[in-house]
Amino acid sequence: MASGLTAQLRVSTEEELHAKLAEAKEELFNLRFQGATGQLESHGRLRAVRKEIARIYTVMRERELGIITLVEESGEPEDLEPEQPAATVAAGDAAGDTEAEETSE
């Protein structure tokens, strides 16, 4: 299940993703600098920012591979499940039975 941030990233454009990535990397740099100088108050924020960067990279890679595409302007999510073929197996079985009957006669 997609979290709120991940869903928000998936509807963002490429430019927005790059801007969010740059912002997150800058924040991570500042947090590391604060940690080195002893001024960091929230150590948990380091982990959260690293995970945010990983989520951004994941969404970018999904788009690159074509796994997830940008949601259309209508705002409706795309169907991510592959379509099932229409009863070709049942039709094949029926044809197989007919051939078996013909050869036994």
Short mmCIF file of C-alpha atoms in Angstrom, two decimals:
data_model
loop_
_atom_site.label_atom_id
_atom_site.label_comp_id
_atom_site.label_asym_id
_atom_site.label_seq_id
_atom_site.Cartn_x
_atom_site.Cartn_y
_atom_site.Cartn_z
CA MET A 1 0.00 0.00 0.00
CA ALA A 2 1.33 3.39 -0.94
CA SER A 3 1.83 5.93 1.80
CA GLY A 4 0.63 9.50 1.38
CA LEU A 5 4.10 10.70 0.40
CA THR A 6 4.61 7.93 -2.14
CA ALA A 7 1.23 8.53 -3.74
CA GLN A 8 2.03 12.24 -3.89
CA LEU A 9 5.37 11.51 -5.54
CA ARG A 10 3.75 9.27 -8.15
CA VAL A 11 1.51 12.09 -9.37
CA SER A 12 4.38 14.60 -9.49
CA THR A 13 6.03 15.58 -12.74
CA GLU A 14 9.68 14.82 -13.49
CA GLU A 15 10.66 18.43 -12.76
CA GLU A 16 8.89 18.33 -9.39
CA LEU A 17 10.63 15.06 -8.52
CA HIS A 18 14.04 16.54 -9.34
CA ALA A 19 13.24 19.64 -7.26
CA LYS A 20 12.10 17.52 -4.29
CA LEU A 21 15.21 15.37 -4.62
CA ALA A 22 17.51 18.39 -4.58
CA GLU A 23 15.66 19.83 -1.58
CA ALA A 24 15.87 16.55 0.34
CA LYS A 25 19.57 16.14 -0.42
CA GLU A 26 20.24 19.68 0.79
CA GLU A 27 18.31 18.99 3.99
CA LEU A 28 20.27 15.77 4.54
CA PHE A 29 23.53 17.66 4.09
CA ASN A 30 22.45 20.26 6.64
CA LEU A 31 21.36 17.58 9.12
CA ARG A 32 24.70 15.77 8.78
CA PHE A 33 26.53 19.04 9.27
CA GLN A 34 24.49 19.74 12.41
CA GLY A 35 25.27 16.23 13.67
CA ALA A 36 28.99 16.75 13.16
CA THR A 37 28.96 20.04 15.07
CA GLY A 38 26.78 18.70 17.88
CA GLN A 39 23.78 20.90 17.07
CA LEU A 40 21.44 18.16 15.81
CA GLU A 41 18.31 17.89 17.93
CA SER A 42 16.34 15.26 16.05
CA HIS A 43 18.36 12.23 15.00
CA GLY A 44 15.23 10.55 13.65
CA ARG A 45 14.94 13.22 10.99
CA LEU A 46 18.15 11.89 9.36
CA ARG A 47 16.51 8.53 8.80
CA ALA A 48 13.28 10.09 7.54
CA VAL A 49 15.10 12.24 4.97
CA ARG A 50 17.16 9.28 3.74
CA LYS A 51 13.95 7.28 3.25
CA GLU A 52 12.34 10.21 1.44
CA ILE A 53 15.31 10.34 -0.96
CA ALA A 54 15.01 6.59 -1.54
CA ARG A 55 11.29 6.94 -2.31
CA ILE A 56 11.99 9.66 -4.86
CA TYR A 57 14.66 7.55 -6.55
CA THR A 58 12.28 4.56 -6.58
CA VAL A 59 9.48 6.50 -8.29
CA MET A 60 11.94 7.88 -10.84
CA ARG A 61 13.25 4.38 -11.59
CA GLU A 62 9.72 2.94 -11.87
CA ARG A 63 8.94 5.54 -14.51
CA GLU A 64 12.21 4.86 -16.32
CA LEU A 65 11.40 1.15 -16.53
CA GLY A 66 7.77 1.79 -17.42
CA ILE A 67 6.44 0.04 -14.33
CA ILE A 68 4.48 3.07 -13.19
CA THR A 69 3.55 5.87 -15.54
CA LEU A 70 2.52 9.40 -14.74
CA VAL A 71 -1.16 9.52 -13.83
CA GLU A 72 -3.23 11.26 -16.49
CA GLU A 73 -4.41 14.83 -15.99
CA SER A 74 -7.90 13.56 -15.15
CA GLY A 75 -6.57 12.46 -11.77
CA GLU A 76 -7.90 8.92 -12.06
CA PRO A 77 -5.38 6.22 -11.14
CA GLU A 78 -4.44 3.81 -13.88
CA ASP A 79 -5.28 0.13 -13.63
CA LEU A 80 -1.99 -1.51 -12.70
CA GLU A 81 -3.14 -5.13 -13.04
CA PRO A 82 -2.59 -6.86 -16.39
CA GLU A 83 -5.70 -7.72 -18.34
CA GLN A 84 -6.79 -11.36 -18.36
CA PRO A 85 -7.28 -13.03 -21.76
CA ALA A 86 -10.92 -13.80 -22.51
CA ALA A 87 -11.68 -17.52 -21.98
CA THR A 88 -9.16 -18.83 -24.50
CA VAL A 89 -8.38 -21.81 -22.30
CA ALA A 90 -12.03 -22.87 -22.11
CA ALA A 91 -12.39 -22.58 -25.88
CA GLY A 92 -9.23 -24.64 -26.37
CA ASP A 93 -10.54 -27.39 -24.09
CA ALA A 94 -13.79 -27.55 -26.01
CA ALA A 95 -11.90 -27.87 -29.29
CA GLY A 96 -9.74 -30.59 -27.80
CA ASP A 97 -12.82 -32.58 -26.77
CA THR A 98 -14.23 -32.36 -30.28
CA GLU A 99 -11.03 -33.74 -31.78
CA ALA A 100 -10.97 -36.58 -29.29
CA GLU A 101 -14.57 -37.52 -30.16
CA GLU A 102 -13.82 -37.48 -33.89
CA THR A 103 -10.81 -39.79 -33.57
CA SER A 104 -12.68 -42.30 -31.38
CA GLU A 105 -15.46 -42.76 -33.96
#
